[in-house]
Amino acid sequence: MNGSKHAADLPRRLSRIIHAARLFVDLERLWTAARWPLLVLCLFLILALFGLLAKLPAILHALVLLLFAAGFLYVGYRSLRGFRPARRGDALRRLEADSGFSHAPLRGLEDRLAAGGDDPFTQALWARHKARLAELAGRTRLAPPRSELPRLDPWAIRVGVLLVLVLALVDAEGRFGQRLQEAVIPGLAARTPTEAMAATLWVEPPAYTRLPPQMVAAGGQRRTLVPAGSQALLQVHHLPEGAPAPQVRFEDQELTATRLGEASAEARLEVVHDGDLVVRDEAQAEIARFLLAAQPDRVPTIRSEDEPRTTLRNALELAWSGADDYGLVSVALEIEPTSGDRPPERIALKSLPDQPREAKGRSYLDTTPHPLAGAEVRMVLVAVDAAGQEGRSEPIILKLPERTFEHPVARAIIEQRKDLAETPQERESVADILDQLAGSQMMEELPSSVPLSLSSAAERLRRGELSDQELNSVLEQLWETALFVEEGRMATAEADMRRLQEELERALAEGRDDAEIERLMDELQAAMDRYLDELTREALAEAMRDPEALERALREQQQMPPGEPNPNMVDRQDLQSMLDRAREMLKSGSREAAEQLLSQLREMMENLQAQLPMPQGEPSPGEQALSDLQEAIRRQQMLQDEAFRMDRQMNQMPQQPGQQGQQGQQGQQGQQGEQQMTPEQLAQLQEILRRQLGQIMEGLAEQGMEIPDELGQAELQMRGAEGQLQQGSPGAATDPQGQAMALMQEAGRGIMDQMRQQMGEGQGQGQPGGSQPGQPGRNQAGMQRDPFGRQPEGMGGVDTESTSVPDEAALGRARAVLEELYRRSGDPNRPRMELDYYDRLLERF
């Protein structure tokens, strides 16, 4: 049944495929015959789209058109003259060739039996033959049309012609219709302008805005915002030959347009207000209209973040914040007396060369030498932007910090200095008093430089009329003399330190070179050493004048463990550590972090004072546990630093000279030929510290306090670090060591919460928690710290330990990354693109 149905469908399928084959053959013959007319047509389109025909004279243009038309008709006639439609036999031959048949089986389907039709054997054989042919016809296939051009054009000239045609289309830039019209109509190009007039407007904002130039589009319903004071450049192109410059008007202002070459013109203006910029031709026809809106530069804002306060060193501390739409360049302070006609005096506080749009800071101002010290003044913070505009804060009324002088000679000098500052016209009487003071008997106990300075100041006052600069110089001389009488070399050391701190801050803000910053840091370190030496001498001299205080200091020193520093004295090592870390940050490229650390160092120095040791009471169990926990954290930090250093040495990371920093003596023993610590020895130290942590937990349990869960977790982390060290993997031990430190800090906060609860329940008299002045949790100024060395808020000190400052391990990793960048950037075998990337990374360093 299926066979009969297939046999019935076969003639219809074969008929359809034969019709398709005839169509394919016709297309192939027609495509082959049309190759020459198409070539002529492509040549014409190339000349037309490039605009070459339009540039010919009209007569020659018409002659070329006739030649193209004649050539097209001729080659078309020659090519199509021999075209013959495909017949059935052509289609069958195409199908037999595409299907891979031999002996023309498809044409055999139309054969008829000539003789022997009555013979049964002949009929059976003929039927078998027809069945085989029908089976082959069922497998007939028709291939897609194919071109004869590859055979007729072996040099592929057709590809070159098509490529040139594509270039012509690109050159036309969307003006296909116009160029085709000019190509088929001689003389049309001469009667039509080549390009329509167009206008473009570029606006360049003022340099202080640091904004890029922008292109303003013509027309539109909304005005384009541009910064006020922007320079606008208008350019008009494709002017007709011989036409005058276009007319340009901005609101009621007529602008002068100057010609640029033969077909362009330009005009310039400064946009200071809103308006329409209109461009018209000589016939008053509008070419373009630009809607502009001038955006004025807003005045910067600034305010005081906190009430000004006086530090322990009599400096005025000011916290401020400011903002501007395009960026701030400086912050200053204006001071004027609340009474009198003295003009305001401006003092620079901060220079901001990077022009941040928002800035905040904390400035320290030593106003004790100021002539208005001790008087009520009005202070105003002033923010200045790049355009020179000034924003002012709300006025602050306060009494300027004044230094109290104990020495009678210093007090007398300061009194005369005040009189001279208030009434400069009375300088003759001030000079006489200074001469009398220089010749008094009190000068016998002072160095000879003091009377010489007073006599010199008196002589300068008698020279005649003094300018403001000369008067200020005399006032400064009297101030320095009074300070020298009061404090000796301490005053000079403090002034030098403050001056270098301010100069270093300016150098970092202005981005000066590393050599100058390194020099300033060396000078600052030397000035800090001199200041701390004088501060220590002052404390010892005070103790010598007070025997009872000296006895208390000796008794406390005997009670302290050997090698432990007195927490009430100036901790020079902490200050040196902060300065060294700032150096490391600068070497690793972290300038912002170094600025922050130096600012905190200055804050700590401003709040530093020398105090005698106070009697030390017996610490409570909770305080003792916190003190032991703080020591455990410090020792764990040392072990982590040593593990990190050991891992770097085992991996043989190169280290540049002078970059050891504070890696300790153990990191230097390898260079001196001494025996270095092994991972096994470091594991033993880790085990000892873990046992000490267990003793801390036992002590808490004995006192009836709850043991924080974090201490147990910290012990497990220490066990993990110990195991890694025993396996000889110090690098893998640094992570659990860091986790242990974080857990111990969290446990310390839990212990503090328990102590606060106990203090709230059981205190009624005396100091909270039994804490007494002079306990180990005190800072250099004798103020109480928490067990982790942090300064509570409002205590007048500075938090140095809780500051987010990179530790030794973090600095070491930063150095390793920097060294690896230098190594890769110096490898000539790396690709140029990769080397450029490394150079861009190293630019900030």
Coordinates of N, CA and C in Angstrom, one line a residue, residues 3 63 104 212 279 290 311 315 440 456 462 532 575 616 625 627 642 654 676 681 698 700 753 800 813 821:
G3 N 4.0 1.4 -1.0 CA 4.7 1.5 -2.2 C 3.9 2.1 -3.3
L63 N 28.9 64.0 -22.3 CA 29.6 63.1 -23.2 C 29.9 61.8 -22.5
A104 N 22.3 8.6 -17.5 CA 21.0 9.3 -17.7 C 19.8 8.6 -17.3
P212 N 35.8 69.3 31.9 CA 36.2 69.2 30.5 C 35.4 70.1 29.6
V279 N 22.5 82.5 15.2 CA 23.4 82.6 14.1 C 22.4 82.8 12.8
F290 N 21.3 78.4 20.0 CA 21.8 77.7 21.1 C 21.2 78.3 22.4
T311 N 44.2 73.0 74.4 CA 45.0 71.7 74.7 C 45.8 72.0 76.0
A315 N 47.5 75.3 73.3 CA 47.2 75.6 71.9 C 45.6 75.6 71.7
S440 N 68.2 96.1 86.3 CA 67.8 95.8 87.7 C 68.7 94.7 88.2
S456 N 68.2 95.7 73.4 CA 68.1 95.8 72.0 C 66.6 96.2 71.6
R462 N 63.1 103.2 70.1 CA 63.5 104.6 70.1 C 64.0 105.1 68.7
L532 N 61.2 66.4 74.2 CA 61.0 65.4 75.3 C 62.1 65.5 76.3
L575 N 56.1 57.3 70.8 CA 56.2 58.4 69.9 C 57.1 58.1 68.7
Q616 N 50.0 54.7 93.8 CA 49.3 53.6 93.1 C 48.6 52.7 94.0
A625 N 43.0 41.4 85.5 CA 42.8 40.5 84.4 C 42.9 41.2 83.0
S627 N 44.6 43.9 82.5 CA 46.0 44.3 82.3 C 46.8 43.1 81.7
E642 N 56.8 38.1 64.1 CA 58.0 37.3 63.9 C 57.6 36.2 62.9
P654 N 62.9 39.4 48.1 CA 63.9 40.4 48.1 C 63.5 41.6 49.0
Q676 N 69.3 32.3 64.1 CA 68.0 32.8 64.0 C 67.0 31.9 64.7
Q681 N 61.0 26.8 67.7 CA 61.1 27.7 68.9 C 60.0 28.7 69.0
E698 N 41.7 31.1 84.5 CA 41.6 30.5 85.9 C 41.4 31.7 86.9
L700 N 40.1 34.6 86.4 CA 38.7 35.1 86.4 C 37.7 34.2 87.1
D753 N 32.5 45.1 80.4 CA 31.0 45.2 80.7 C 30.7 44.7 82.0
T800 N 45.7 56.6 70.7 CA 46.8 56.2 69.7 C 46.7 54.7 69.4
R813 N 53.6 43.3 54.1 CA 52.9 42.8 52.9 C 52.9 44.0 51.8
L821 N 56.0 44.7 42.2 CA 55.7 45.6 41.1 C 57.0 46.1 40.5

